[in-house]
Coordinates of C-alpha atoms in Angstrom, one line a residue:
M163 CA -0.2 0.0 -0.1
A164 CA 2.9 2.2 0.9
L165 CA 4.7 1.8 -2.3
N166 CA 1.9 2.0 -4.8
G167 CA -0.5 4.3 -2.7
P168 CA -0.7 8.5 -2.4
A169 CA 2.6 10.1 -1.0
W170 CA 0.9 11.1 2.1
L171 CA 0.2 7.1 2.9
P172 CA 3.4 6.1 4.2
L173 CA 3.6 8.7 7.1
A174 CA 0.0 8.4 7.6
L175 CA 0.5 4.5 8.4
V176 CA 3.7 5.2 10.3
L177 CA 2.0 7.9 12.6
G178 CA -1.1 5.4 13.2
A179 CA 1.7 2.7 14.4
V180 CA 3.3 5.2 16.6
S181 CA -0.4 6.0 18.0
A182 CA -0.7 2.2 18.7
V183 CA 2.3 1.9 20.3
V184 CA 1.9 5.1 22.4
Y185 CA -1.5 3.9 23.5
A186 CA -0.1 0.7 24.6
D187 CA 2.7 2.3 26.5
H188 CA -0.1 4.3 28.1
L189 CA -2.2 1.4 29.3
V190 CA 0.7 -0.9 30.7
V191 CA 2.8 0.6 33.4
S192 CA 4.3 -2.2 34.9
I193 CA 7.0 -2.9 32.1
S194 CA 8.6 -0.6 29.5
L195 CA 7.2 -0.9 26.3
V196 CA 10.0 1.2 24.6
Y197 CA 11.0 -1.5 22.3
L198 CA 7.9 -1.6 20.4
Y199 CA 8.9 2.0 19.2
I200 CA 11.2 0.2 16.8
L201 CA 8.7 -1.2 14.6
P202 CA 7.1 2.2 13.3
L203 CA 10.6 3.8 13.2
A204 CA 11.8 0.9 10.8
V205 CA 9.0 1.3 8.7
G206 CA 9.5 5.1 8.5
A207 CA 13.3 4.5 7.5
I208 CA 12.0 2.5 5.1
F209 CA 9.4 5.0 3.5
L210 CA 10.0 8.4 5.0
R211 CA 12.8 10.6 4.6
K212 CA 15.8 11.3 7.1
R213 CA 14.6 14.4 8.7
V214 CA 11.2 12.9 9.6
S215 CA 12.5 9.5 10.6
Y216 CA 15.0 11.2 13.0
S217 CA 12.2 13.4 14.0
L218 CA 10.0 10.9 14.9
I219 CA 12.7 9.2 17.1
V220 CA 12.6 12.2 19.5
V221 CA 9.1 12.0 19.2
C222 CA 8.5 8.4 20.2
V223 CA 11.7 8.8 23.1
L224 CA 9.2 12.1 24.6
F225 CA 5.9 10.0 24.3
H226 CA 7.5 7.1 26.0
D227 CA 9.1 9.1 28.7
Y228 CA 5.8 10.9 29.3
F229 CA 4.0 7.7 30.2
S230 CA 7.0 6.1 32.2
P231 CA 6.2 5.6 36.0
R232 CA 7.7 8.9 37.8
G233 CA 9.0 6.9 40.5
I234 CA 12.2 5.9 38.5
N235 CA 15.3 7.7 39.5
P236 CA 16.1 10.8 37.5
G237 CA 19.5 9.7 36.5
L238 CA 18.0 6.2 35.1
R239 CA 15.4 7.8 33.3
I240 CA 17.9 9.8 31.4
F241 CA 20.1 6.9 30.7
H242 CA 17.2 5.1 29.7
N243 CA 16.0 7.4 27.5
L244 CA 19.4 8.3 25.7
S245 CA 20.0 4.7 25.5
A246 CA 16.3 3.9 23.9
M247 CA 17.5 7.3 21.2
L248 CA 20.4 5.7 20.5
C249 CA 19.2 2.5 19.5
F250 CA 16.5 4.1 17.7
A251 CA 19.1 6.3 15.8
F252 CA 21.3 3.2 14.8
V253 CA 18.5 1.0 13.9
V254 CA 17.2 3.6 11.7
Y255 CA 20.6 4.7 10.0
V256 CA 21.0 1.2 9.1
I257 CA 17.9 0.7 7.4
Q258 CA 18.5 4.2 5.6
R259 CA 21.6 3.2 4.7
Y260 CA 20.5 -0.4 3.2
M261 CA 17.5 1.7 1.4
A262 CA 20.1 3.7 -0.2
E263 CA 22.5 1.6 -1.4
R264 CA 19.7 -0.5 -2.6
E265 CA 18.5 2.1 -4.7
A266 CA 21.9 3.3 -5.9
L267 CA 22.2 -0.5 -7.3
A268 CA 18.5 -0.3 -8.7
K269 CA 19.6 3.1 -10.7
T270 CA 22.9 1.3 -11.8
V271 CA 21.0 -1.7 -12.8
Q272 CA 18.4 0.3 -14.7
Q273 CA 21.2 2.4 -16.4
Q274 CA 23.2 -0.7 -17.5
R275 CA 19.6 -2.1 -18.6
D276 CA 19.1 0.9 -20.5
D277 CA 22.8 0.9 -22.1
L278 CA 22.1 -2.6 -23.2
L279 CA 18.7 -1.7 -24.8
K280 CA 20.5 0.8 -27.0
D281 CA 23.2 -1.5 -28.1
V282 CA 20.2 -4.2 -28.8
E283 CA 18.3 -1.4 -30.9
L284 CA 22.1 -0.5 -32.5
A285 CA 22.5 -4.1 -33.2
A286 CA 19.1 -4.2 -34.7
Q287 CA 19.8 -1.6 -36.9
V288 CA 22.9 -2.9 -38.3
Q289 CA 21.0 -6.5 -38.7
R290 CA 18.6 -4.6 -40.8
L291 CA 21.4 -3.4 -43.2
F292 CA 22.3 -7.0 -44.2
L293 CA 18.0 -7.3 -45.2
P294 CA 17.2 -6.0 -48.8
S295 CA 15.8 -3.1 -49.1
G296 CA 14.1 -2.7 -52.3
K297 CA 12.0 -5.0 -54.6
T298 CA 14.1 -7.0 -57.0
A299 CA 15.0 -5.6 -60.7
V300 CA 14.4 -8.8 -62.4
P301 CA 11.6 -8.6 -64.6
G302 CA 8.9 -11.7 -64.4
L303 CA 9.6 -12.1 -60.6
E304 CA 7.4 -10.3 -57.7
I305 CA 9.1 -10.4 -54.5
A306 CA 8.1 -9.8 -51.0
G307 CA 10.0 -10.6 -47.6
M308 CA 9.9 -9.9 -43.8
M309 CA 11.7 -10.6 -40.5
H310 CA 10.1 -10.5 -37.0
A311 CA 13.1 -10.8 -34.3
A312 CA 11.7 -12.7 -30.9
R313 CA 14.6 -10.7 -28.8
G314 CA 14.9 -7.3 -30.8
V315 CA 17.9 -9.2 -32.6
G316 CA 17.9 -12.6 -34.1
G317 CA 19.4 -15.2 -35.9
D318 CA 17.1 -15.3 -39.0
Y319 CA 18.0 -14.1 -42.3
Y320 CA 16.8 -13.4 -45.7
D321 CA 18.0 -11.8 -48.9
Y322 CA 17.2 -11.8 -52.4
F323 CA 19.5 -10.1 -55.3
P324 CA 19.9 -10.1 -59.0
I325 CA 22.7 -12.3 -60.2
G326 CA 22.1 -11.7 -64.2
A327 CA 19.9 -10.0 -66.2
H328 CA 16.9 -12.8 -65.8
T329 CA 18.0 -14.4 -62.7
T330 CA 17.5 -13.5 -58.7
Q331 CA 19.1 -15.7 -56.2
V332 CA 16.9 -16.0 -52.8
I333 CA 18.4 -16.8 -49.7
I334 CA 16.4 -17.6 -46.5
A335 CA 18.8 -19.2 -43.3
D336 CA 18.0 -19.9 -39.9
V337 CA 21.0 -19.9 -36.8
A338 CA 20.5 -22.4 -34.2
G339 CA 19.5 -20.2 -30.9
K340 CA 18.3 -16.7 -30.2
G341 CA 19.1 -13.4 -29.2
V342 CA 22.6 -11.4 -29.6
P343 CA 24.7 -14.7 -30.2
A344 CA 22.4 -16.2 -33.0
A345 CA 22.6 -12.5 -34.7
L346 CA 26.3 -12.3 -34.7
L347 CA 26.5 -15.7 -36.6
M348 CA 23.8 -14.5 -38.9
S349 CA 25.5 -11.5 -39.5
A350 CA 28.5 -13.5 -40.3
T351 CA 26.3 -15.6 -42.6
A352 CA 24.8 -12.8 -44.3
A353 CA 28.0 -11.0 -45.1
A354 CA 29.5 -14.3 -46.5
M355 CA 26.6 -15.1 -48.7
R356 CA 26.9 -11.6 -50.4
L357 CA 30.4 -11.9 -50.9
E358 CA 29.9 -15.5 -52.4
A359 CA 27.1 -14.3 -54.6
N360 CA 29.7 -11.9 -56.1
H361 CA 32.3 -14.5 -56.3
D362 CA 31.2 -17.6 -57.9
R363 CA 27.7 -18.5 -59.4
N364 CA 27.9 -22.1 -58.2
M365 CA 25.3 -22.6 -55.6
L366 CA 27.0 -26.0 -54.3
E367 CA 30.8 -24.3 -54.1
Q368 CA 28.9 -21.5 -52.5
V369 CA 27.7 -23.6 -49.5
G370 CA 30.9 -25.5 -49.0
R371 CA 33.1 -22.3 -48.4
L372 CA 30.5 -20.7 -46.2
N373 CA 30.1 -24.3 -44.4
T374 CA 34.1 -24.5 -44.1
G375 CA 34.0 -21.2 -42.6
I376 CA 31.3 -21.4 -40.3
H377 CA 32.5 -24.8 -38.9
S378 CA 35.9 -23.3 -38.2
V379 CA 34.5 -20.1 -35.9
S380 CA 31.5 -22.0 -34.4
D381 CA 30.6 -25.3 -32.0
S382 CA 28.7 -28.0 -32.5
D383 CA 25.8 -26.1 -30.8
R384 CA 25.8 -23.2 -33.5
F385 CA 24.9 -24.2 -36.6
V386 CA 23.1 -22.4 -39.5
T387 CA 20.1 -23.8 -41.6
L388 CA 20.0 -22.5 -45.2
L389 CA 18.0 -22.6 -48.5
V390 CA 19.9 -21.0 -51.4
A391 CA 17.7 -20.6 -54.9
E392 CA 17.8 -19.3 -58.0
I393 CA 14.9 -18.2 -60.0
D394 CA 15.7 -17.9 -63.7
A395 CA 12.5 -15.5 -65.1
L396 CA 13.7 -16.3 -68.9
K397 CA 14.5 -20.0 -68.7
K398 CA 11.2 -20.4 -65.9
T399 CA 13.6 -22.5 -63.5
L400 CA 14.4 -22.9 -60.0
R401 CA 17.4 -24.5 -59.0
Y402 CA 18.2 -24.4 -55.3
V403 CA 20.1 -26.1 -52.3
N404 CA 18.5 -26.9 -49.1
C405 CA 21.1 -27.6 -45.9
G406 CA 18.8 -28.7 -43.4
H407 CA 16.2 -25.6 -43.9
S408 CA 12.3 -26.0 -43.4
P409 CA 10.6 -26.9 -47.0
A410 CA 9.9 -24.1 -49.1
L411 CA 6.5 -24.4 -50.4
L412 CA 5.9 -24.0 -54.5
L413 CA 2.0 -23.6 -55.1
R414 CA 1.4 -24.5 -58.8
A415 CA -1.2 -22.3 -60.2
T416 CA -2.4 -24.7 -62.7
T417 CA -2.9 -27.6 -60.3
G418 CA -2.9 -25.8 -56.6
A419 CA -0.9 -29.2 -55.4
L420 CA 2.0 -27.7 -53.1
T421 CA 5.3 -29.1 -53.8
P422 CA 7.9 -29.1 -50.7
L423 CA 11.6 -28.0 -51.4
N424 CA 13.0 -30.8 -49.1
S425 CA 16.3 -30.6 -47.5
S426 CA 19.1 -32.6 -49.0
C427 CA 22.0 -32.1 -46.8
P428 CA 22.9 -31.3 -43.3
P429 CA 22.8 -27.7 -42.0
I430 CA 25.9 -25.4 -42.5
G431 CA 28.9 -25.7 -39.8
L432 CA 28.0 -29.3 -38.0
S433 CA 30.8 -31.1 -39.9
P434 CA 33.9 -29.9 -41.7
E435 CA 32.6 -31.1 -45.5
E436 CA 29.1 -30.4 -46.9
I437 CA 28.3 -32.9 -49.5
C438 CA 25.0 -31.5 -51.1
E439 CA 22.9 -32.2 -53.9
L440 CA 21.4 -29.5 -56.7
S441 CA 17.9 -29.8 -57.1
S442 CA 15.8 -27.9 -59.5
E443 CA 12.0 -27.4 -60.9
D444 CA 10.4 -25.9 -63.4
L445 CA 7.9 -23.0 -63.1
M446 CA 5.0 -22.0 -64.9
P447 CA 3.1 -18.6 -65.1
A448 CA 1.5 -17.6 -61.8
D449 CA 3.4 -19.9 -59.7
I450 CA 4.1 -19.0 -55.9
L451 CA 7.0 -19.8 -53.9
V452 CA 6.8 -19.6 -49.8
F453 CA 10.2 -19.5 -48.3
Y454 CA 10.2 -19.2 -44.4
T455 CA 11.6 -20.4 -41.0
D456 CA 10.5 -22.6 -38.4
G457 CA 9.5 -19.6 -36.2
V458 CA 5.9 -19.8 -38.3
T459 CA 5.3 -23.6 -38.3
E460 CA 6.5 -24.0 -34.5
A461 CA 4.3 -21.1 -33.6
E462 CA 2.3 -22.2 -30.5
N463 CA -1.0 -21.7 -29.2
R464 CA -2.0 -21.6 -25.6
I465 CA -2.5 -25.3 -24.9
G466 CA 1.1 -26.0 -26.8
E467 CA -0.2 -26.9 -30.1
E468 CA 2.0 -26.0 -33.1
F469 CA 0.9 -23.6 -36.2
G470 CA 2.2 -26.8 -38.4
M471 CA 2.5 -27.1 -42.1
E472 CA -1.2 -28.0 -42.5
R473 CA -1.9 -24.5 -41.4
L474 CA 0.5 -22.7 -43.5
S475 CA -0.2 -24.7 -46.7
A476 CA -4.0 -23.7 -46.3
T477 CA -2.7 -20.4 -45.9
V478 CA -0.8 -20.1 -48.9
R479 CA -3.4 -22.3 -51.2
S480 CA -6.4 -19.5 -49.6
G481 CA -4.3 -16.8 -50.7
S482 CA -3.0 -18.0 -54.1
S483 CA -4.7 -15.0 -55.8
L484 CA -2.9 -12.4 -53.7
S485 CA 0.3 -10.3 -54.4
A486 CA 3.5 -11.5 -52.9
E487 CA 3.4 -8.6 -50.1
D488 CA -0.1 -9.6 -49.1
L489 CA 0.4 -13.5 -48.8
M490 CA 3.2 -12.5 -47.0
T491 CA 1.4 -10.4 -44.4
N492 CA -1.4 -13.2 -44.6
I493 CA 0.9 -15.7 -43.3
Y494 CA 2.7 -13.8 -40.8
N495 CA -1.0 -12.5 -39.8
A496 CA -2.5 -16.4 -39.5
A497 CA 0.5 -17.3 -37.4
A498 CA 0.5 -14.5 -35.0
D499 CA -3.4 -15.0 -34.4
F500 CA -2.6 -18.5 -33.7
C501 CA 0.0 -17.9 -31.2
G502 CA -1.6 -14.7 -29.9
D503 CA 1.1 -12.4 -30.9
N504 CA 3.5 -14.4 -28.9
F505 CA 6.2 -16.0 -31.2
G506 CA 8.6 -18.3 -29.0
D507 CA 11.4 -18.1 -32.2
D508 CA 12.5 -15.8 -35.2
V509 CA 10.0 -15.7 -37.9
T510 CA 11.0 -14.7 -41.5
I511 CA 9.0 -15.4 -44.8
V512 CA 9.5 -14.9 -48.1
V513 CA 7.2 -14.8 -51.2
V514 CA 7.9 -14.8 -54.9
R515 CA 5.2 -14.8 -57.4
C516 CA 6.1 -15.6 -60.9
H517 CA 4.6 -13.2 -63.8
F518 CA 6.0 -14.9 -66.7
N519 CA 4.8 -14.2 -70.3
G520 CA 3.4 -10.8 -68.8
S521 CA 1.2 -12.4 -66.7
S522 CA -0.9 -9.7 -64.5
T523 CA 0.1 -8.7 -60.9
A524 CA -2.4 -10.2 -58.7
S525 CA -4.4 -8.2 -56.4
S526 CA -6.3 -8.7 -53.2

C-alpha cells in the first residue's frame, strides 16, 4: 500500500503505528514498552525522508518518557531515554543506509539495462542493413520478404538480389538459438553469402565454402540451416540447395498442388565437409514460392499446439490470388493470431510470385 498509494500514505501509516504503540505504552505501566517503537521507526526509515525519520525518534522517546512511571530515579530515567534514542537512531541509520544502497544499485541496474537496450537496438539496426531494402530488378518476378525477431535481434536472415539480367538469387537462413549470439553468426552468414554471390555463381561451391568458414569459427551447438535458390525468369526454372532448412513451398497455379523443396544435406557448420545435391523445378506463370523459417510452423497456441505445415499450406492456398506482399502478410497474421502474437522464435517469410509471359499482377 505504501509503495503504490499516494505520497502521504506512508507517513499516515507510520503515525498510526506510533499512536498504537503510544496507547499500549499508556495502558501498561508495569514494564517498559520502549522496544515496540522500533517497528514504526523501522517502517518509517524505509519510506520516509531522513529528517522525518530522525524527528520521529525524538517524538517516540518523549512519548515514552511521558508515560513512564514517575517513581524512577531521574538519572536512570535520562540514561534509559538516551540509550533508547541511540538504539533507535542506529536502527534507522542502518535501514536507511541499506535503502540508499539498494536505490543506488537499482539506478545502476536500470542504467545498465538502458545501455543494453540501446546496444541491442543498434545491433538490430545493423542487422537490418543486411536485409534487402527494395524490390528485385528482375522482370517477371514479384518478391516480398519480412523478418520478425523474437528478442530485438535474431538469428534469421533472408536476402534476394539479381545475379544476372533474368536471374535472382533468394536466400533464407536460420541460425540455431536466439538473441545476440545468433545475430552475430547470422551477420557473418549474411556477409559471406553476399561475398560468395559476387565471387562465384555455383551454389554448391558457395555452400561448401560457407560451411568451411562457419565450422571453423563455431562449435557444434552453433549451426545454420540454409536454403539458397536461383530463379531464372527467362528459362522459367528454379534451382536450389536446401541445407537442413524448413522445406519451402511451391504452389502450382494450374493444379493447386504444393511441392515441398525438401532438404538434401545437413545444416551448415555441423561437419567440416558439406556434400549437397542441387535440385531443380520447372516454373509456370502465376506459380508461387513461399520460403519461411521454423518460427512460423512451430508457433504455439495456449495449449501447446503448433501452427504446423497444414495450417501454413491452407493459408498459402487461400491466398493464391493475392500479391506477394499481401500473401506474406496473410501468412504472418495467421501465425500471429494462432499463437496470440507471442512467437517463441524468430519469424521470417519470403514470397515469390512468377509473372512470366506478361501475366498480370495479382491483387487482393
